[in-house]
């Protein structure tokens, strides 16, 4: 009787084991399906011109997306410079200062709510809070700008980075902190030398997720960065981005431009792939050097 | 390297990229416009061509939607706005009243009934009331007697009709529904006209590409899309019966005639005319102007030189630029319409002084 | 076990007495601590300001709609942007004539948010239903099995990379691959098997008004419907839920697993123990997924069919709050329309706030004083 029950449990357990493996398999299959499709539709249109030229306006020979690739890199760079430090330190606050419950508790809700704001709303906010005031203060003929776009992207990044950082810091065992404090380290030393480095790998995962999320955004840039067909590195002007250019081409009527849009998606994907690998390498090396020290 | 050092390094790189980029090219005029999506490919072509003639003038046009265009010019966040629908009273007031605004048509577009009828080679003929009843659900099969009557000699299949419509707000929907509302009182009362309406049935798609996807994927479907979209993507579309009783296929020429029909009504600095269902033997009935909107005094533009550059561009676009329109399957403005447009552009000033162009 | 979880998750907060007070005397004079505190608190304030500015901008722009519709907005089903002008009919249904002319009545535009509230709630719920079990299974596999097979690294990488695919790309894939597949294969398969099952007719038929008469007709299979929208959302949130869950499960102390196994638990039972141990963190992972699903704009707009209606069928097109904004905002020039759209955005914000609070209470209960 007992043996039968154990046997049943074992079979059930094995079945669940197989199911878990199947889950992982399904997710990987979906990845291959989506990215395989994107390669299939995009690869044919990637050539040297894609990386070296800017849009010509010509329907049969639409040029390339150099401006947009550079634009996206600069926009993401700007957004990261603001968004990552702010997000990480807010995450530290949520995790390490949570005894300040009067503020930390509500703040967690606030961060959660902010992660769910539709990106188009962030664009509207950027328009009202950055673009319109700039128009009133200056007499620039156009007040849409790369800065406004980067601000909108940072707005989306900050709560994501904050919440993932918090979750990862919470997973650092309490004993680490106690050990550090017991050895006479200050709280700042404990956080910077022990807690953050321990969670560095998983925080960088969170940062990649946040970066990836904003890298693919079109809606918040539409009313802030506006986009541009020109090669510009000055973020105080309307600023190009891959997603905006892709969106314009993908929704437009002309087949040659559409092909360029599909190629653009593939390039964006490849860029994120590289960032992903780079951060992962840094994180692994970081983890191994720490292990070496310990 | 500690995390802080690493972070400092990364931000240093970021800042240097940006600072390095600040080196703007001198002597260049940069101007921007934003708005309607429909004319965006043409405007992009215009600015690219204009740049070849005047390399120091870099103009950028971005399609963010007509509503966005009107809002942007009202807020003075762009040099010029573009909209498929003319400004209404409220919008003109928001810009400071009639004497502060210049609005003129830049080009003409048409909306076509595109369909997916496997096995039918002939161009299907439609009339306004038949189209209205198709989109109301009253005509639900391709072999309906009323369709057969219009298309004698065509072997129409017994296939259910699936209407396809735009789900997003658009000038295309505005033109199409406004036209149908003039053709069918029932349509006017039940669906009405607007850049977005509530359709009683059918399948929705976002944008021209969404409607085109419905049409291509569904046998028996009929949808309304912009003429140049249909041509560029080789989607079959029908001819429509005009006021004179002729069945006309949308082409740049037939759409251009629709604009010409309204030329006499274009007066002042705020030009507007509804050009669907215009008279004329060869006039295509579902056409509309798309507009450019500016402040009459271009004080939202920094320097007189920039204002001059913008005005020269606008003059060029509405004259020499019109031939590019035909190449891209937009309909050019007729000479009569251009006279009114020229007058409107001539009224533009910068800080109170007329903008001088050589 | 639960107390252990709390002890970890609430770190230094849970020992308010003794040693900590003594420490704080030293810490008071520590410049580094003061600086860190300042930086972290400033960032926290920035986040609070972000929400405040968002609420303020939305409130002020939505005010005309709030004044016009009040809370009735939340339960009204009608969304019609344009004005209608039609012949006035008397009680008997006859058109009213006056001086030989038809008298017309003007029907004002109407804006109600119920269909999009329904659309967002249902599509997000379905997405979670599809995604969470898959994610947890995959996370368990990654933590418990993959390391022994030496495939944890590449597998994690693949899954994180899935998270890095931009939403536009998912939208395009959904529109050109998934939707046609649902339209031509899955939909008809369901139709053939379930259509005649009593009580399931609502799945395949809808009632439409054609020239004033109610007509029942089959829902056209378009592939761009609630089902497709939810599936795309599910695929989009899979990676984020999986990778965060994996990190949470990874942090469960080995002793926990080994302890349960030593007590004779099967592999699966020890997994259950892990899930229970990490449930606060897993909840966080699911919330991240939900937030993404509810706020997702571009992809969902391409695949959900964009119809402001409440139709329980998964094969009927629907609309979410975010897709409504994406569809209509750019062309919304008219005052009340624009402000109604921003009212919708405000409702979404309020909904996610309320949902956050309620769900936290439900899942975490009162066991955690720190509010985690």
mmCIF file with all atom_site columns, C-alpha atoms in Angstrom, chain B residues 36-37 64-71 84 88 90-91 136-138 161-163 165 167-171 185-198 200-207 209-210 213-214 217-218, chain C residues 77-87 104 107 175-176 179-180 183-184 206 208-212 217 220-222 224 298 301-302 305-308 317 319 323-324 326-338:
data_model
loop_
_atom_site.group_PDB
_atom_site.id
_atom_site.type_symbol
_atom_site.label_atom_id
_atom_site.label_alt_id
_atom_site.label_comp_id
_atom_site.label_asym_id
_atom_site.label_entity_id
_atom_site.label_seq_id
_atom_site.pdbx_PDB_ins_code
_atom_site.Cartn_x
_atom_site.Cartn_y
_atom_site.Cartn_z
_atom_site.occupancy
_atom_site.B_iso_or_equiv
_atom_site.pdbx_formal_charge
_atom_site.auth_seq_id
_atom_site.auth_comp_id
_atom_site.auth_asym_id
_atom_site.auth_atom_id
_atom_site.pdbx_PDB_model_num
ATOM 1   C CA . UNK B 1 36  ? 0.090   63.239 -41.400 1.00 0.00 ? 36  UNK B CA 1
ATOM 2   C CA . UNK B 1 37  ? 1.273   59.765 -42.326 1.00 0.00 ? 37  UNK B CA 1
ATOM 3   C CA . UNK B 1 64  ? 3.394   61.108 -36.298 1.00 0.00 ? 64  UNK B CA 1
ATOM 4   C CA . UNK B 1 65  ? -0.225  61.330 -37.389 1.00 0.00 ? 65  UNK B CA 1
ATOM 5   C CA . UNK B 1 66  ? -2.401  64.305 -38.322 1.00 0.00 ? 66  UNK B CA 1
ATOM 6   C CA . UNK B 1 67  ? -3.554  64.876 -34.748 1.00 0.00 ? 67  UNK B CA 1
ATOM 7   C CA . UNK B 1 68  ? 0.062   64.917 -33.606 1.00 0.00 ? 68  UNK B CA 1
ATOM 8   C CA . UNK B 1 69  ? 0.928   67.305 -36.439 1.00 0.00 ? 69  UNK B CA 1
ATOM 9   C CA . UNK B 1 70  ? -1.796  69.769 -35.485 1.00 0.00 ? 70  UNK B CA 1
ATOM 10  C CA . UNK B 1 71  ? -0.817  69.590 -31.833 1.00 0.00 ? 71  UNK B CA 1
ATOM 11  C CA . UNK B 1 84  ? -5.066  65.137 -43.746 1.00 0.00 ? 84  UNK B CA 1
ATOM 12  C CA . UNK B 1 88  ? -11.529 73.032 -37.455 1.00 0.00 ? 88  UNK B CA 1
ATOM 13  C CA . UNK B 1 90  ? -11.490 75.086 -32.287 1.00 0.00 ? 90  UNK B CA 1
ATOM 14  C CA . UNK B 1 91  ? -8.051  74.226 -33.599 1.00 0.00 ? 91  UNK B CA 1
ATOM 15  C CA . UNK B 1 136 ? -23.463 48.391 -43.713 1.00 0.00 ? 136 UNK B CA 1
ATOM 16  C CA . UNK B 1 137 ? -23.804 44.640 -44.244 1.00 0.00 ? 137 UNK B CA 1
ATOM 17  C CA . UNK B 1 138 ? -26.856 44.945 -46.478 1.00 0.00 ? 138 UNK B CA 1
ATOM 18  C CA . UNK B 1 161 ? -18.258 39.735 -48.650 1.00 0.00 ? 161 UNK B CA 1
ATOM 19  C CA . UNK B 1 162 ? -16.022 40.581 -45.709 1.00 0.00 ? 162 UNK B CA 1
ATOM 20  C CA . UNK B 1 163 ? -15.623 44.336 -45.304 1.00 0.00 ? 163 UNK B CA 1
ATOM 21  C CA . UNK B 1 165 ? -11.695 48.757 -42.236 1.00 0.00 ? 165 UNK B CA 1
ATOM 22  C CA . UNK B 1 167 ? -9.110  50.572 -36.702 1.00 0.00 ? 167 UNK B CA 1
ATOM 23  C CA . UNK B 1 168 ? -6.818  53.533 -36.137 1.00 0.00 ? 168 UNK B CA 1
ATOM 24  C CA . UNK B 1 169 ? -7.923  57.094 -36.643 1.00 0.00 ? 169 UNK B CA 1
ATOM 25  C CA . UNK B 1 170 ? -6.991  58.211 -40.145 1.00 0.00 ? 170 UNK B CA 1
ATOM 26  C CA . UNK B 1 171 ? -7.626  60.708 -42.873 1.00 0.00 ? 171 UNK B CA 1
ATOM 27  C CA . UNK B 1 185 ? -28.541 58.676 -45.797 1.00 0.00 ? 185 UNK B CA 1
ATOM 28  C CA . UNK B 1 186 ? -28.650 55.375 -43.902 1.00 0.00 ? 186 UNK B CA 1
ATOM 29  C CA . UNK B 1 187 ? -24.865 55.268 -43.752 1.00 0.00 ? 187 UNK B CA 1
ATOM 30  C CA . UNK B 1 188 ? -24.818 58.860 -42.564 1.00 0.00 ? 188 UNK B CA 1
ATOM 31  C CA . UNK B 1 189 ? -27.278 58.080 -39.778 1.00 0.00 ? 189 UNK B CA 1
ATOM 32  C CA . UNK B 1 190 ? -25.885 54.732 -38.638 1.00 0.00 ? 190 UNK B CA 1
ATOM 33  C CA . UNK B 1 191 ? -22.141 54.992 -39.146 1.00 0.00 ? 191 UNK B CA 1
ATOM 34  C CA . UNK B 1 192 ? -21.535 58.642 -39.933 1.00 0.00 ? 192 UNK B CA 1
ATOM 35  C CA . UNK B 1 193 ? -18.376 60.329 -41.081 1.00 0.00 ? 193 UNK B CA 1
ATOM 36  C CA . UNK B 1 194 ? -15.162 60.871 -39.187 1.00 0.00 ? 194 UNK B CA 1
ATOM 37  C CA . UNK B 1 195 ? -11.537 59.849 -39.017 1.00 0.00 ? 195 UNK B CA 1
ATOM 38  C CA . UNK B 1 196 ? -12.726 56.993 -36.915 1.00 0.00 ? 196 UNK B CA 1
ATOM 39  C CA . UNK B 1 197 ? -16.189 55.440 -36.933 1.00 0.00 ? 197 UNK B CA 1
ATOM 40  C CA . UNK B 1 198 ? -17.956 52.427 -35.495 1.00 0.00 ? 198 UNK B CA 1
ATOM 41  C CA . UNK B 1 200 ? -21.375 47.510 -37.810 1.00 0.00 ? 200 UNK B CA 1
ATOM 42  C CA . UNK B 1 201 ? -19.379 44.502 -39.044 1.00 0.00 ? 201 UNK B CA 1
ATOM 43  C CA . UNK B 1 202 ? -16.236 43.392 -40.767 1.00 0.00 ? 202 UNK B CA 1
ATOM 44  C CA . UNK B 1 203 ? -12.585 42.985 -39.914 1.00 0.00 ? 203 UNK B CA 1
ATOM 45  C CA . UNK B 1 204 ? -10.325 45.724 -38.716 1.00 0.00 ? 204 UNK B CA 1
ATOM 46  C CA . UNK B 1 205 ? -6.684  46.363 -39.455 1.00 0.00 ? 205 UNK B CA 1
ATOM 47  C CA . UNK B 1 206 ? -4.346  49.024 -38.167 1.00 0.00 ? 206 UNK B CA 1
ATOM 48  C CA . UNK B 1 207 ? -3.018  51.272 -40.867 1.00 0.00 ? 207 UNK B CA 1
ATOM 49  C CA . UNK B 1 209 ? -0.843  47.727 -44.079 1.00 0.00 ? 209 UNK B CA 1
ATOM 50  C CA . UNK B 1 210 ? -3.316  46.204 -41.606 1.00 0.00 ? 210 UNK B CA 1
ATOM 51  C CA . UNK B 1 213 ? -3.191  42.246 -44.779 1.00 0.00 ? 213 UNK B CA 1
ATOM 52  C CA . UNK B 1 214 ? -6.889  41.493 -44.191 1.00 0.00 ? 214 UNK B CA 1
ATOM 53  C CA . UNK B 1 217 ? -5.475  36.948 -46.367 1.00 0.00 ? 217 UNK B CA 1
ATOM 54  C CA . UNK B 1 218 ? -9.241  36.773 -46.817 1.00 0.00 ? 218 UNK B CA 1
ATOM 55  C CA . UNK C 2 77  ? -19.562 50.275 -23.247 1.00 0.00 ? 77  UNK C CA 1
ATOM 56  C CA . UNK C 2 78  ? -20.009 52.766 -26.033 1.00 0.00 ? 78  UNK C CA 1
ATOM 57  C CA . UNK C 2 79  ? -16.946 54.176 -27.804 1.00 0.00 ? 79  UNK C CA 1
ATOM 58  C CA . UNK C 2 80  ? -17.848 56.276 -30.808 1.00 0.00 ? 80  UNK C CA 1
ATOM 59  C CA . UNK C 2 81  ? -15.526 59.073 -31.824 1.00 0.00 ? 81  UNK C CA 1
ATOM 60  C CA . UNK C 2 82  ? -17.675 60.757 -34.455 1.00 0.00 ? 82  UNK C CA 1
ATOM 61  C CA . UNK C 2 83  ? -20.898 62.671 -34.209 1.00 0.00 ? 83  UNK C CA 1
ATOM 62  C CA . UNK C 2 84  ? -23.925 61.115 -35.848 1.00 0.00 ? 84  UNK C CA 1
ATOM 63  C CA . UNK C 2 85  ? -26.630 63.059 -37.559 1.00 0.00 ? 85  UNK C CA 1
ATOM 64  C CA . UNK C 2 86  ? -29.745 61.118 -38.303 1.00 0.00 ? 86  UNK C CA 1
ATOM 65  C CA . UNK C 2 87  ? -33.425 61.625 -38.957 1.00 0.00 ? 87  UNK C CA 1
ATOM 66  C CA . UNK C 2 104 ? -32.507 65.501 -37.793 1.00 0.00 ? 104 UNK C CA 1
ATOM 67  C CA . UNK C 2 107 ? -25.925 62.224 -31.469 1.00 0.00 ? 107 UNK C CA 1
ATOM 68  C CA . UNK C 2 175 ? 0.925   39.233 -37.448 1.00 0.00 ? 175 UNK C CA 1
ATOM 69  C CA . UNK C 2 176 ? 2.580   37.279 -40.241 1.00 0.00 ? 176 UNK C CA 1
ATOM 70  C CA . UNK C 2 179 ? -2.164  34.966 -36.800 1.00 0.00 ? 179 UNK C CA 1
ATOM 71  C CA . UNK C 2 180 ? -2.360  33.171 -40.175 1.00 0.00 ? 180 UNK C CA 1
ATOM 72  C CA . UNK C 2 183 ? -6.737  31.653 -38.774 1.00 0.00 ? 183 UNK C CA 1
ATOM 73  C CA . UNK C 2 184 ? -6.200  28.684 -41.034 1.00 0.00 ? 184 UNK C CA 1
ATOM 74  C CA . UNK C 2 206 ? -21.855 36.918 -32.660 1.00 0.00 ? 206 UNK C CA 1
ATOM 75  C CA . UNK C 2 208 ? -24.487 42.229 -35.169 1.00 0.00 ? 208 UNK C CA 1
ATOM 76  C CA . UNK C 2 209 ? -26.891 45.006 -36.049 1.00 0.00 ? 209 UNK C CA 1
ATOM 77  C CA . UNK C 2 210 ? -27.538 45.227 -39.767 1.00 0.00 ? 210 UNK C CA 1
ATOM 78  C CA . UNK C 2 211 ? -29.895 48.016 -40.782 1.00 0.00 ? 211 UNK C CA 1
ATOM 79  C CA . UNK C 2 212 ? -31.528 48.094 -37.386 1.00 0.00 ? 212 UNK C CA 1
ATOM 80  C CA . UNK C 2 217 ? -23.607 35.369 -37.743 1.00 0.00 ? 217 UNK C CA 1
ATOM 81  C CA . UNK C 2 220 ? -15.080 35.524 -38.980 1.00 0.00 ? 220 UNK C CA 1
ATOM 82  C CA . UNK C 2 221 ? -11.828 33.711 -38.211 1.00 0.00 ? 221 UNK C CA 1
ATOM 83  C CA . UNK C 2 222 ? -9.185  36.371 -38.688 1.00 0.00 ? 222 UNK C CA 1
ATOM 84  C CA . UNK C 2 224 ? -6.114  38.569 -35.080 1.00 0.00 ? 224 UNK C CA 1
ATOM 85  C CA . UNK C 2 298 ? 3.064   47.896 -30.197 1.00 0.00 ? 298 UNK C CA 1
ATOM 86  C CA . UNK C 2 301 ? -1.925  46.444 -31.344 1.00 0.00 ? 301 UNK C CA 1
ATOM 87  C CA . UNK C 2 302 ? -0.783  44.429 -34.335 1.00 0.00 ? 302 UNK C CA 1
ATOM 88  C CA . UNK C 2 305 ? -7.801  42.933 -33.868 1.00 0.00 ? 305 UNK C CA 1
ATOM 89  C CA . UNK C 2 306 ? -8.553  46.307 -32.255 1.00 0.00 ? 306 UNK C CA 1
ATOM 90  C CA . UNK C 2 307 ? -12.288 46.209 -31.795 1.00 0.00 ? 307 UNK C CA 1
ATOM 91  C CA . UNK C 2 308 ? -13.813 48.045 -28.824 1.00 0.00 ? 308 UNK C CA 1
ATOM 92  C CA . UNK C 2 317 ? -11.169 40.772 -31.942 1.00 0.00 ? 317 UNK C CA 1
ATOM 93  C CA . UNK C 2 319 ? -8.918  45.954 -27.658 1.00 0.00 ? 319 UNK C CA 1
ATOM 94  C CA . UNK C 2 323 ? -3.754  49.257 -27.988 1.00 0.00 ? 323 UNK C CA 1
ATOM 95  C CA . UNK C 2 324 ? -6.593  51.776 -27.898 1.00 0.00 ? 324 UNK C CA 1
ATOM 96  C CA . UNK C 2 326 ? -1.788  53.273 -29.949 1.00 0.00 ? 326 UNK C CA 1
ATOM 97  C CA . UNK C 2 327 ? -4.655  53.180 -32.418 1.00 0.00 ? 327 UNK C CA 1
ATOM 98  C CA . UNK C 2 328 ? -6.231  56.489 -31.673 1.00 0.00 ? 328 UNK C CA 1
ATOM 99  C CA . UNK C 2 329 ? -3.874  58.882 -29.936 1.00 0.00 ? 329 UNK C CA 1
ATOM 100 C CA . UNK C 2 330 ? -1.877  60.064 -32.933 1.00 0.00 ? 330 UNK C CA 1
ATOM 101 C CA . UNK C 2 331 ? -4.982  61.092 -34.846 1.00 0.00 ? 331 UNK C CA 1
ATOM 102 C CA . UNK C 2 332 ? -7.017  62.330 -31.913 1.00 0.00 ? 332 UNK C CA 1
ATOM 103 C CA . UNK C 2 333 ? -7.257  66.053 -32.334 1.00 0.00 ? 333 UNK C CA 1
ATOM 104 C CA . UNK C 2 334 ? -10.687 66.685 -30.947 1.00 0.00 ? 334 UNK C CA 1
ATOM 105 C CA . UNK C 2 335 ? -10.578 67.771 -27.283 1.00 0.00 ? 335 UNK C CA 1
ATOM 106 C CA . UNK C 2 336 ? -12.902 65.261 -25.647 1.00 0.00 ? 336 UNK C CA 1
ATOM 107 C CA . UNK C 2 337 ? -11.532 62.328 -27.621 1.00 0.00 ? 337 UNK C CA 1
ATOM 108 C CA . UNK C 2 338 ? -7.950  63.094 -26.643 1.00 0.00 ? 338 UNK C CA 1
#
